[in-house]
């Protein structure tokens, strides 16, 4: 009925095609997406709706279970507020709407039975820049009808310790490098000791930060190199850019570090103005944290089957 700011269909992303210049895309906050799917009985990687800042207005064409996870955009069914991080049933003809943004940025609407859109390069994710995937390669608009295989599964909820807290101050862990020689000792010290703010220019491609200038040892440019999710580019301005879900596949700016995978979901929910500090950890620690996170999700998934 209304599209919201930029409501798109997203799953866990599109992998194996970067050599062809295709971004992974996928949910900015993969944790909220997977938890929503867990609550409604879907496979963890099933597609859901991602809605930033201003949510859509949707009418149910069938009784179906949904779960709303991530940012709190004050969800309501027929004008009555409903909880996040819990499976609920929306009945045929009822209307899901959103109001005030209370915390976080992006809300995820998982629908029991999933969303029936074509797989494009092994994913249902919308690649906005490439104009393919998801629903006709674009954000939703008024009049769109999404089909699935709806069913109801109610009253599943998460324990409090599994629900993230979104704050206006973040410490994100990073693996320093790979272009440390492109920065002075003072520049590296600035990066790891100073505070930066997320600007309003941030989007699905990346978070632009502002703060103390990070000093290069020479030029900021490199020969174009492959870019990972969470890579932190530092152009000549000395202001870092954290590359997010729809980042380009290669880039010619030196990278001072990479945000570890388990901290990306919190960054995805950070509002403009959020203060960010960086903390160095080892590659081994980052891998251990990721393995632990995946194992917890798999254990929860097995318990609910």
PDB file of C-alpha atoms in Angstrom:
ATOM      1  CA  UNK A   1       0.000   0.000   0.000  1.00  0.00           C
ATOM      2  CA  UNK A   2       3.018   2.256   0.650  1.00  0.00           C
ATOM      3  CA  UNK A   3       6.611   1.444  -0.195  1.00  0.00           C
ATOM      4  CA  UNK A   4       8.555   2.966   2.675  1.00  0.00           C
ATOM      5  CA  UNK A   5      11.913   4.606   2.037  1.00  0.00           C
ATOM      6  CA  UNK A   6      13.665   1.731   0.238  1.00  0.00           C
ATOM      7  CA  UNK A   7      12.051  -1.624   1.006  1.00  0.00           C
ATOM      8  CA  UNK A   8      13.821  -4.454  -0.800  1.00  0.00           C
ATOM      9  CA  UNK A   9      13.877  -8.252  -0.881  1.00  0.00           C
ATOM     10  CA  UNK A  10      17.154  -9.523   0.592  1.00  0.00           C
ATOM     11  CA  UNK A  11      18.595 -12.883   1.605  1.00  0.00           C
ATOM     12  CA  UNK A  12      22.145 -13.696   2.758  1.00  0.00           C
ATOM     13  CA  UNK A  13      23.690 -12.533  -0.502  1.00  0.00           C
ATOM     14  CA  UNK A  14      25.048 -13.536  -3.859  1.00  0.00           C
ATOM     15  CA  UNK A  15      28.466 -15.180  -3.788  1.00  0.00           C
ATOM     16  CA  UNK A  16      30.861 -16.509  -6.415  1.00  0.00           C
ATOM     17  CA  UNK A  17      30.419 -13.728  -8.970  1.00  0.00           C
ATOM     18  CA  UNK A  18      32.745 -10.940  -7.829  1.00  0.00           C
ATOM     19  CA  UNK A  19      35.159 -11.744 -10.653  1.00  0.00           C
ATOM     20  CA  UNK A  20      32.385 -10.557 -12.979  1.00  0.00           C
ATOM     21  CA  UNK A  21      31.904  -7.334 -11.019  1.00  0.00           C
ATOM     22  CA  UNK A  22      28.745  -8.518  -9.214  1.00  0.00           C
ATOM     23  CA  UNK A  23      28.357  -7.296  -5.626  1.00  0.00           C
ATOM     24  CA  UNK A  24      27.250  -9.835  -2.975  1.00  0.00           C
ATOM     25  CA  UNK A  25      24.332  -7.562  -1.931  1.00  0.00           C
ATOM     26  CA  UNK A  26      22.155  -9.325   0.659  1.00  0.00           C
ATOM     27  CA  UNK A  27      20.878  -8.161   4.026  1.00  0.00           C
ATOM     28  CA  UNK A  28      22.884  -5.409   5.685  1.00  0.00           C
ATOM     29  CA  UNK A  29      22.108  -7.060   9.040  1.00  0.00           C
ATOM     30  CA  UNK A  30      22.398 -10.793   8.446  1.00  0.00           C
ATOM     31  CA  UNK A  31      21.787 -11.575  12.135  1.00  0.00           C
ATOM     32  CA  UNK A  32      18.307 -10.004  12.185  1.00  0.00           C
ATOM     33  CA  UNK A  33      17.407 -11.679   8.891  1.00  0.00           C
ATOM     34  CA  UNK A  34      18.377 -15.121  10.172  1.00  0.00           C
ATOM     35  CA  UNK A  35      16.671 -14.669  13.531  1.00  0.00           C
ATOM     36  CA  UNK A  36      13.459 -13.626  11.809  1.00  0.00           C
ATOM     37  CA  UNK A  37      13.547 -16.718   9.625  1.00  0.00           C
ATOM     38  CA  UNK A  38      14.223 -18.882  12.670  1.00  0.00           C
ATOM     39  CA  UNK A  39      11.152 -17.473  14.416  1.00  0.00           C
ATOM     40  CA  UNK A  40       8.764 -18.166  11.525  1.00  0.00           C
ATOM     41  CA  UNK A  41      10.157 -21.607  10.663  1.00  0.00           C
ATOM     42  CA  UNK A  42      12.022 -20.773   7.450  1.00  0.00           C
ATOM     43  CA  UNK A  43      15.501 -21.831   6.422  1.00  0.00           C
ATOM     44  CA  UNK A  44      17.951 -19.336   7.920  1.00  0.00           C
ATOM     45  CA  UNK A  45      18.919 -17.896   4.545  1.00  0.00           C
ATOM     46  CA  UNK A  46      15.395 -17.338   3.184  1.00  0.00           C
ATOM     47  CA  UNK A  47      14.654 -13.901   1.747  1.00  0.00           C
ATOM     48  CA  UNK A  48      12.866 -11.267   3.820  1.00  0.00           C
ATOM     49  CA  UNK A  49      11.977  -7.604   3.414  1.00  0.00           C
ATOM     50  CA  UNK A  50      14.585  -5.070   4.490  1.00  0.00           C
ATOM     51  CA  UNK A  51      13.183  -1.617   5.309  1.00  0.00           C
ATOM     52  CA  UNK A  52      15.428   1.262   6.432  1.00  0.00           C
ATOM     53  CA  UNK A  53      14.284   4.310   8.442  1.00  0.00           C
ATOM     54  CA  UNK A  54      10.685   4.470   7.116  1.00  0.00           C
ATOM     55  CA  UNK A  55       8.817   1.175   6.878  1.00  0.00           C
ATOM     56  CA  UNK A  56       6.236   0.123   4.287  1.00  0.00           C
ATOM     57  CA  UNK A  57       2.471  -0.354   4.662  1.00  0.00           C
ATOM     58  CA  UNK A  58       1.489  -3.909   3.717  1.00  0.00           C
ATOM     59  CA  UNK A  59      -1.821  -5.771   3.527  1.00  0.00           C
ATOM     60  CA  UNK A  60      -1.966  -9.524   4.111  1.00  0.00           C
ATOM     61  CA  UNK A  61      -3.710 -11.516   1.382  1.00  0.00           C
ATOM     62  CA  UNK A  62      -3.677 -14.682   3.549  1.00  0.00           C
ATOM     63  CA  UNK A  63      -3.272 -15.545   7.225  1.00  0.00           C
ATOM     64  CA  UNK A  64       0.466 -15.871   7.724  1.00  0.00           C
ATOM     65  CA  UNK A  65       3.122 -15.798  10.436  1.00  0.00           C
ATOM     66  CA  UNK A  66       5.645 -12.991  10.352  1.00  0.00           C
ATOM     67  CA  UNK A  67       8.535 -11.877  12.543  1.00  0.00           C
ATOM     68  CA  UNK A  68       9.934  -8.360  12.670  1.00  0.00           C
ATOM     69  CA  UNK A  69      13.565  -8.133  13.780  1.00  0.00           C
ATOM     70  CA  UNK A  70      16.321  -5.542  13.803  1.00  0.00           C
ATOM     71  CA  UNK A  71      15.649  -1.835  14.016  1.00  0.00           C
ATOM     72  CA  UNK A  72      12.534  -0.747  15.894  1.00  0.00           C
ATOM     73  CA  UNK A  73      10.341   1.243  13.498  1.00  0.00           C
ATOM     74  CA  UNK A  74       7.314   0.840  15.791  1.00  0.00           C
ATOM     75  CA  UNK A  75       5.468  -1.915  13.871  1.00  0.00           C
ATOM     76  CA  UNK A  76       1.670  -2.008  14.103  1.00  0.00           C
ATOM     77  CA  UNK A  77      -1.074  -4.333  12.873  1.00  0.00           C
ATOM     78  CA  UNK A  78      -4.345  -2.473  12.300  1.00  0.00           C
ATOM     79  CA  UNK A  79      -2.953   0.382  14.389  1.00  0.00           C
ATOM     80  CA  UNK A  80      -1.972  -1.736  17.409  1.00  0.00           C
ATOM     81  CA  UNK A  81       1.719  -2.002  18.261  1.00  0.00           C
ATOM     82  CA  UNK A  82       3.194  -5.483  17.956  1.00  0.00           C
ATOM     83  CA  UNK A  83       6.445  -6.852  19.440  1.00  0.00           C
ATOM     84  CA  UNK A  84       9.748  -7.356  17.670  1.00  0.00           C
ATOM     85  CA  UNK A  85      11.805 -10.559  17.853  1.00  0.00           C
ATOM     86  CA  UNK A  86       8.685 -12.732  18.077  1.00  0.00           C
ATOM     87  CA  UNK A  87       6.534 -14.664  15.607  1.00  0.00           C
ATOM     88  CA  UNK A  88       3.033 -13.241  15.240  1.00  0.00           C
ATOM     89  CA  UNK A  89       0.104 -13.985  12.947  1.00  0.00           C
ATOM     90  CA  UNK A  90      -1.245 -11.327  10.620  1.00  0.00           C
ATOM     91  CA  UNK A  91      -4.672 -12.285   9.344  1.00  0.00           C
ATOM     92  CA  UNK A  92      -6.091 -11.882   5.852  1.00  0.00           C
ATOM     93  CA  UNK A  93      -7.004  -8.254   5.254  1.00  0.00           C
ATOM     94  CA  UNK A  94      -5.037  -6.873   8.190  1.00  0.00           C
ATOM     95  CA  UNK A  95      -2.532  -4.080   7.614  1.00  0.00           C
ATOM     96  CA  UNK A  96       1.054  -3.962   8.820  1.00  0.00           C
ATOM     97  CA  UNK A  97       2.425  -0.430   9.152  1.00  0.00           C
ATOM     98  CA  UNK A  98       5.328   1.317  10.847  1.00  0.00           C
ATOM     99  CA  UNK A  99       5.733   4.553  12.767  1.00  0.00           C
ATOM    100  CA  UNK A 100       8.478   6.272  14.733  1.00  0.00           C
ATOM    101  CA  UNK A 101      12.070   5.080  14.404  1.00  0.00           C
ATOM    102  CA  UNK A 102      13.004   4.255  18.002  1.00  0.00           C
ATOM    103  CA  UNK A 103      16.320   2.457  17.627  1.00  0.00           C
ATOM    104  CA  UNK A 104      18.482   0.943  14.932  1.00  0.00           C
ATOM    105  CA  UNK A 105      17.991   1.720  11.237  1.00  0.00           C
ATOM    106  CA  UNK A 106      16.791  -1.337   9.333  1.00  0.00           C
ATOM    107  CA  UNK A 107      13.882  -3.602  10.162  1.00  0.00           C
ATOM    108  CA  UNK A 108      13.486  -7.098   8.681  1.00  0.00           C
ATOM    109  CA  UNK A 109      10.093  -8.615   7.967  1.00  0.00           C
ATOM    110  CA  UNK A 110      10.384 -12.392   7.692  1.00  0.00           C
ATOM    111  CA  UNK A 111       7.358 -14.193   6.282  1.00  0.00           C
ATOM    112  CA  UNK A 112       6.583 -17.860   6.966  1.00  0.00           C
ATOM    113  CA  UNK A 113       7.027 -19.728   3.697  1.00  0.00           C
ATOM    114  CA  UNK A 114       9.410 -17.111   2.298  1.00  0.00           C
ATOM    115  CA  UNK A 115       9.081 -14.773  -0.668  1.00  0.00           C
ATOM    116  CA  UNK A 116       8.553 -16.210  -4.138  1.00  0.00           C
ATOM    117  CA  UNK A 117      10.882 -14.234  -6.399  1.00  0.00           C
ATOM    118  CA  UNK A 118      13.309 -15.723  -8.934  1.00  0.00           C
ATOM    119  CA  UNK A 119      16.810 -16.756  -8.012  1.00  0.00           C
ATOM    120  CA  UNK A 120      19.274 -14.648  -9.988  1.00  0.00           C
ATOM    121  CA  UNK A 121      22.846 -15.935  -9.759  1.00  0.00           C
ATOM    122  CA  UNK A 122      21.812 -18.194  -6.862  1.00  0.00           C
ATOM    123  CA  UNK A 123      20.227 -15.474  -4.745  1.00  0.00           C
ATOM    124  CA  UNK A 124      16.922 -13.657  -4.256  1.00  0.00           C
ATOM    125  CA  UNK A 125      18.699 -10.490  -3.087  1.00  0.00           C
ATOM    126  CA  UNK A 126      17.971  -7.171  -4.756  1.00  0.00           C
ATOM    127  CA  UNK A 127      21.094  -5.625  -6.263  1.00  0.00           C
ATOM    128  CA  UNK A 128      19.894  -2.044  -6.557  1.00  0.00           C
ATOM    129  CA  UNK A 129      22.908  -0.716  -8.448  1.00  0.00           C
ATOM    130  CA  UNK A 130      22.791  -3.602 -10.931  1.00  0.00           C
ATOM    131  CA  UNK A 131      18.968  -3.449 -11.204  1.00  0.00           C
ATOM    132  CA  UNK A 132      18.424  -7.191 -10.882  1.00  0.00           C
ATOM    133  CA  UNK A 133      17.387  -9.755  -8.285  1.00  0.00           C
ATOM    134  CA  UNK A 134      14.665  -9.384  -5.678  1.00  0.00           C
ATOM    135  CA  UNK A 135      11.370  -8.007  -6.993  1.00  0.00           C
ATOM    136  CA  UNK A 136      12.095  -6.833 -10.558  1.00  0.00           C
ATOM    137  CA  UNK A 137      15.542  -5.604  -9.516  1.00  0.00           C
ATOM    138  CA  UNK A 138      14.217  -2.631  -7.567  1.00  0.00           C
ATOM    139  CA  UNK A 139      12.791  -1.385  -4.292  1.00  0.00           C
ATOM    140  CA  UNK A 140       9.111  -2.119  -3.735  1.00  0.00           C
ATOM    141  CA  UNK A 141       6.480   0.390  -4.810  1.00  0.00           C
ATOM    142  CA  UNK A 142       2.771   0.869  -4.234  1.00  0.00           C
ATOM    143  CA  UNK A 143       0.675  -1.866  -5.860  1.00  0.00           C
ATOM    144  CA  UNK A 144       3.304  -4.632  -5.792  1.00  0.00           C
ATOM    145  CA  UNK A 145       2.055  -8.091  -4.793  1.00  0.00           C
ATOM    146  CA  UNK A 146       4.502 -10.544  -3.225  1.00  0.00           C
ATOM    147  CA  UNK A 147       3.654 -14.229  -3.400  1.00  0.00           C
ATOM    148  CA  UNK A 148       4.854 -17.033  -1.167  1.00  0.00           C
ATOM    149  CA  UNK A 149       3.645 -20.265   0.388  1.00  0.00           C
ATOM    150  CA  UNK A 150       2.171 -18.869   3.605  1.00  0.00           C
ATOM    151  CA  UNK A 151       1.650 -20.805   6.803  1.00  0.00           C
ATOM    152  CA  UNK A 152       1.221 -19.882  10.457  1.00  0.00           C
ATOM    153  CA  UNK A 153       3.559 -20.562  13.339  1.00  0.00           C
ATOM    154  CA  UNK A 154       2.931 -18.364  16.338  1.00  0.00           C
ATOM    155  CA  UNK A 155       4.396 -17.455  19.701  1.00  0.00           C
ATOM    156  CA  UNK A 156       8.041 -18.133  19.092  1.00  0.00           C
ATOM    157  CA  UNK A 157      10.261 -15.570  20.785  1.00  0.00           C
ATOM    158  CA  UNK A 158      13.926 -15.010  21.582  1.00  0.00           C
ATOM    159  CA  UNK A 159      15.599 -15.005  24.966  1.00  0.00           C
ATOM    160  CA  UNK A 160      16.678 -11.510  25.987  1.00  0.00           C
ATOM    161  CA  UNK A 161      20.392 -12.264  25.655  1.00  0.00           C
ATOM    162  CA  UNK A 162      19.914 -13.025  21.953  1.00  0.00           C
ATOM    163  CA  UNK A 163      18.430  -9.593  21.205  1.00  0.00           C
ATOM    164  CA  UNK A 164      21.091  -7.000  20.313  1.00  0.00           C
ATOM    165  CA  UNK A 165      21.225  -3.559  21.877  1.00  0.00           C
ATOM    166  CA  UNK A 166      21.623  -0.654  19.478  1.00  0.00           C
ATOM    167  CA  UNK A 167      23.454   2.371  20.882  1.00  0.00           C
ATOM    168  CA  UNK A 168      24.915   5.628  19.580  1.00  0.00           C
ATOM    169  CA  UNK A 169      28.431   4.521  20.515  1.00  0.00           C
ATOM    170  CA  UNK A 170      30.121   1.505  18.916  1.00  0.00           C
ATOM    171  CA  UNK A 171      33.481  -0.181  19.289  1.00  0.00           C
ATOM    172  CA  UNK A 172      34.014  -2.363  16.235  1.00  0.00           C
ATOM    173  CA  UNK A 173      36.795  -4.888  15.989  1.00  0.00           C
ATOM    174  CA  UNK A 174      39.108  -4.806  12.995  1.00  0.00           C
ATOM    175  CA  UNK A 175      41.923  -6.730  11.388  1.00  0.00           C
ATOM    176  CA  UNK A 176      44.520  -4.097  10.489  1.00  0.00           C
ATOM    177  CA  UNK A 177      45.837  -4.032   6.908  1.00  0.00           C
ATOM    178  CA  UNK A 178      46.485  -4.978   4.195  1.00  0.00           C
ATOM    179  CA  UNK A 179      47.925  -1.613   3.071  1.00  0.00           C
ATOM    180  CA  UNK A 180      49.606  -0.520   6.301  1.00  0.00           C
ATOM    181  CA  UNK A 181      52.641   0.788   4.391  1.00  0.00           C
ATOM    182  CA  UNK A 182      50.399   3.420   2.816  1.00  0.00           C
ATOM    183  CA  UNK A 183      49.913   5.030   6.253  1.00  0.00           C
ATOM    184  CA  UNK A 184      52.283   6.726   8.666  1.00  0.00           C
ATOM    185  CA  UNK A 185      52.759   5.455  12.204  1.00  0.00           C
ATOM    186  CA  UNK A 186      50.790   8.494  13.356  1.00  0.00           C
ATOM    187  CA  UNK A 187      48.026   7.661  10.861  1.00  0.00           C
ATOM    188  CA  UNK A 188      47.661   4.116  12.192  1.00  0.00           C
ATOM    189  CA  UNK A 189      47.638   5.456  15.755  1.00  0.00           C
ATOM    190  CA  UNK A 190      44.892   7.928  14.839  1.00  0.00           C
ATOM    191  CA  UNK A 191      42.798   5.142  13.316  1.00  0.00           C
ATOM    192  CA  UNK A 192      42.989   2.960  16.432  1.00  0.00           C
ATOM    193  CA  UNK A 193      42.672   5.679  19.067  1.00  0.00           C
ATOM    194  CA  UNK A 194      40.327   8.362  17.773  1.00  0.00           C
ATOM    195  CA  UNK A 195      36.538   8.533  17.462  1.00  0.00           C
ATOM    196  CA  UNK A 196      34.619   8.854  14.187  1.00  0.00           C
ATOM    197  CA  UNK A 197      30.994   9.639  13.354  1.00  0.00           C
ATOM    198  CA  UNK A 198      28.789   7.951  10.735  1.00  0.00           C
ATOM    199  CA  UNK A 199      27.563  10.591   8.280  1.00  0.00           C
ATOM    200  CA  UNK A 200      24.193  10.932   6.569  1.00  0.00           C
ATOM    201  CA  UNK A 201      25.844  10.046   3.226  1.00  0.00           C
ATOM    202  CA  UNK A 202      25.981   6.387   4.286  1.00  0.00           C
ATOM    203  CA  UNK A 203      23.951   3.766   2.385  1.00  0.00           C
ATOM    204  CA  UNK A 204      23.937   0.100   1.390  1.00  0.00           C
ATOM    205  CA  UNK A 205      27.261   0.546  -0.404  1.00  0.00           C
ATOM    206  CA  UNK A 206      29.149   1.960   2.544  1.00  0.00           C
ATOM    207  CA  UNK A 207      29.294   4.008   5.726  1.00  0.00           C
ATOM    208  CA  UNK A 208      31.146   7.278   5.300  1.00  0.00           C
ATOM    209  CA  UNK A 209      32.784   8.464   8.506  1.00  0.00           C
ATOM    210  CA  UNK A 210      34.057  11.835   9.630  1.00  0.00           C
ATOM    211  CA  UNK A 211      36.674  12.558  12.281  1.00  0.00           C
ATOM    212  CA  UNK A 212      40.416  13.125  12.727  1.00  0.00           C
ATOM    213  CA  UNK A 213      42.330  12.802   9.452  1.00  0.00           C
ATOM    214  CA  UNK A 214      44.219   9.540   8.963  1.00  0.00           C
ATOM    215  CA  UNK A 215      47.642  10.402   7.571  1.00  0.00           C
ATOM    216  CA  UNK A 216      48.999   8.613   4.508  1.00  0.00           C
ATOM    217  CA  UNK A 217      52.701   7.995   4.033  1.00  0.00           C
ATOM    218  CA  UNK A 218      52.371   8.985   0.364  1.00  0.00           C
ATOM    219  CA  UNK A 219      49.447   8.833  -2.076  1.00  0.00           C
ATOM    220  CA  UNK A 220      46.151   7.262  -1.003  1.00  0.00           C
ATOM    221  CA  UNK A 221      45.842   5.338  -4.271  1.00  0.00           C
ATOM    222  CA  UNK A 222      46.738   1.713  -4.948  1.00  0.00           C
ATOM    223  CA  UNK A 223      46.473  -0.536  -7.980  1.00  0.00           C
ATOM    224  CA  UNK A 224      42.820  -1.637  -7.932  1.00  0.00           C
ATOM    225  CA  UNK A 225      42.371  -4.517  -5.526  1.00  0.00           C
ATOM    226  CA  UNK A 226      39.563  -6.866  -4.478  1.00  0.00           C
ATOM    227  CA  UNK A 227      37.401  -5.459  -1.657  1.00  0.00           C
ATOM    228  CA  UNK A 228      35.823  -7.509   1.159  1.00  0.00           C
ATOM    229  CA  UNK A 229      32.696  -6.732   3.142  1.00  0.00           C
ATOM    230  CA  UNK A 230      33.781  -4.484   6.014  1.00  0.00           C
ATOM    231  CA  UNK A 231      36.893  -3.235   4.222  1.00  0.00           C
ATOM    232  CA  UNK A 232      37.866   0.263   5.391  1.00  0.00           C
ATOM    233  CA  UNK A 233      39.073   2.493   2.579  1.00  0.00           C
ATOM    234  CA  UNK A 234      40.872   5.750   3.300  1.00  0.00           C
ATOM    235  CA  UNK A 235      40.878   8.148   0.330  1.00  0.00           C
ATOM    236  CA  UNK A 236      43.071  11.260   0.127  1.00  0.00           C
ATOM    237  CA  UNK A 237      40.702  13.133   2.453  1.00  0.00           C
ATOM    238  CA  UNK A 238      41.851  10.876   5.317  1.00  0.00           C
ATOM    239  CA  UNK A 239      38.220  10.110   6.214  1.00  0.00           C
ATOM    240  CA  UNK A 240      37.471   6.351   6.377  1.00  0.00           C
ATOM    241  CA  UNK A 241      34.716   4.570   4.446  1.00  0.00           C
ATOM    242  CA  UNK A 242      33.455   1.187   5.699  1.00  0.00           C
ATOM    243  CA  UNK A 243      32.238  -0.920   2.778  1.00  0.00           C
ATOM    244  CA  UNK A 244      28.891  -2.610   3.361  1.00  0.00           C
ATOM    245  CA  UNK A 245      26.607  -5.168   1.661  1.00  0.00           C
ATOM    246  CA  UNK A 246      26.365  -3.594  -1.786  1.00  0.00           C
ATOM    247  CA  UNK A 247      29.996  -2.508  -2.024  1.00  0.00           C
ATOM    248  CA  UNK A 248      31.880  -2.433  -5.298  1.00  0.00           C
ATOM    249  CA  UNK A 249      34.019  -5.504  -5.989  1.00  0.00           C
ATOM    250  CA  UNK A 250      37.334  -3.676  -6.538  1.00  0.00           C
ATOM    251  CA  UNK A 251      38.720  -0.322  -5.524  1.00  0.00           C
ATOM    252  CA  UNK A 252      41.768   1.891  -5.856  1.00  0.00           C
ATOM    253  CA  UNK A 253      41.933   3.434  -2.368  1.00  0.00           C
ATOM    254  CA  UNK A 254      44.275   2.061   0.283  1.00  0.00           C
ATOM    255  CA  UNK A 255      42.609  -0.014   3.015  1.00  0.00           C
ATOM    256  CA  UNK A 256      43.686   0.390   6.607  1.00  0.00           C
ATOM    257  CA  UNK A 257      41.648  -2.485   8.006  1.00  0.00           C
ATOM    258  CA  UNK A 258      38.599  -4.733   7.779  1.00  0.00           C
ATOM    259  CA  UNK A 259      35.693  -4.886  10.229  1.00  0.00           C
ATOM    260  CA  UNK A 260      35.217  -8.465  11.419  1.00  0.00           C
ATOM    261  CA  UNK A 261      32.131 -10.300  10.193  1.00  0.00           C
ATOM    262  CA  UNK A 262      30.337 -10.607  13.546  1.00  0.00           C
ATOM    263  CA  UNK A 263      30.406  -6.813  14.054  1.00  0.00           C
ATOM    264  CA  UNK A 264      28.881  -5.946  10.664  1.00  0.00           C
ATOM    265  CA  UNK A 265      25.236  -6.351  11.849  1.00  0.00           C
ATOM    266  CA  UNK A 266      25.694  -3.714  14.578  1.00  0.00           C
ATOM    267  CA  UNK A 267      27.216  -1.331  12.046  1.00  0.00           C
ATOM    268  CA  UNK A 268      24.255  -1.983   9.750  1.00  0.00           C
ATOM    269  CA  UNK A 269      21.933  -0.715  12.500  1.00  0.00           C
ATOM    270  CA  UNK A 270      24.000   2.386  13.335  1.00  0.00           C
ATOM    271  CA  UNK A 271      22.189   5.667  12.731  1.00  0.00           C
ATOM    272  CA  UNK A 272      23.894   8.754  11.258  1.00  0.00           C
ATOM    273  CA  UNK A 273      25.754  10.468  14.072  1.00  0.00           C
ATOM    274  CA  UNK A 274      26.705   7.205  15.796  1.00  0.00           C
ATOM    275  CA  UNK A 275      30.223   7.392  17.267  1.00  0.00           C
ATOM    276  CA  UNK A 276      32.585   4.637  16.148  1.00  0.00           C
ATOM    277  CA  UNK A 277      35.913   3.500  17.565  1.00  0.00           C
ATOM    278  CA  UNK A 278      38.121   0.752  16.140  1.00  0.00           C
ATOM    279  CA  UNK A 279      39.814  -2.011  18.129  1.00  0.00           C
ATOM    280  CA  UNK A 280      42.443  -4.304  16.605  1.00  0.00           C
ATOM    281  CA  UNK A 281      42.093  -8.072  17.009  1.00  0.00           C
ATOM    282  CA  UNK A 282      43.869 -10.998  15.363  1.00  0.00           C
ATOM    283  CA  UNK A 283      42.663 -12.930  12.346  1.00  0.00           C
ATOM    284  CA  UNK A 284      42.462 -16.080  14.481  1.00  0.00           C
ATOM    285  CA  UNK A 285      40.228 -14.382  17.051  1.00  0.00           C
ATOM    286  CA  UNK A 286      37.991 -13.036  14.291  1.00  0.00           C
ATOM    287  CA  UNK A 287      37.626 -16.498  12.791  1.00  0.00           C
ATOM    288  CA  UNK A 288      36.865 -18.053  16.195  1.00  0.00           C
ATOM    289  CA  UNK A 289      34.147 -15.452  16.853  1.00  0.00           C
ATOM    290  CA  UNK A 290      32.564 -16.129  13.452  1.00  0.00           C
ATOM    291  CA  UNK A 291      32.622 -19.910  13.950  1.00  0.00           C
ATOM    292  CA  UNK A 292      31.032 -19.540  17.412  1.00  0.00           C
ATOM    293  CA  UNK A 293      28.315 -17.274  15.998  1.00  0.00           C
ATOM    294  CA  UNK A 294      27.486 -19.688  13.187  1.00  0.00           C
ATOM    295  CA  UNK A 295      27.446 -22.665  15.532  1.00  0.00           C
ATOM    296  CA  UNK A 296      24.993 -20.912  17.866  1.00  0.00           C
ATOM    297  CA  UNK A 297      22.667 -20.140  14.975  1.00  0.00           C
ATOM    298  CA  UNK A 298      22.843 -23.718  13.711  1.00  0.00           C
ATOM    299  CA  UNK A 299      22.099 -25.058  17.191  1.00  0.00           C
ATOM    300  CA  UNK A 300      19.051 -22.803  17.537  1.00  0.00           C
ATOM    301  CA  UNK A 301      17.890 -23.854  14.084  1.00  0.00           C
ATOM    302  CA  UNK A 302      18.132 -27.556  14.938  1.00  0.00           C
ATOM    303  CA  UNK A 303      16.192 -27.012  18.166  1.00  0.00           C
ATOM    304  CA  UNK A 304      13.285 -25.444  16.285  1.00  0.00           C
ATOM    305  CA  UNK A 305      12.869 -28.039  13.536  1.00  0.00           C
TER     306      UNK A 305
END
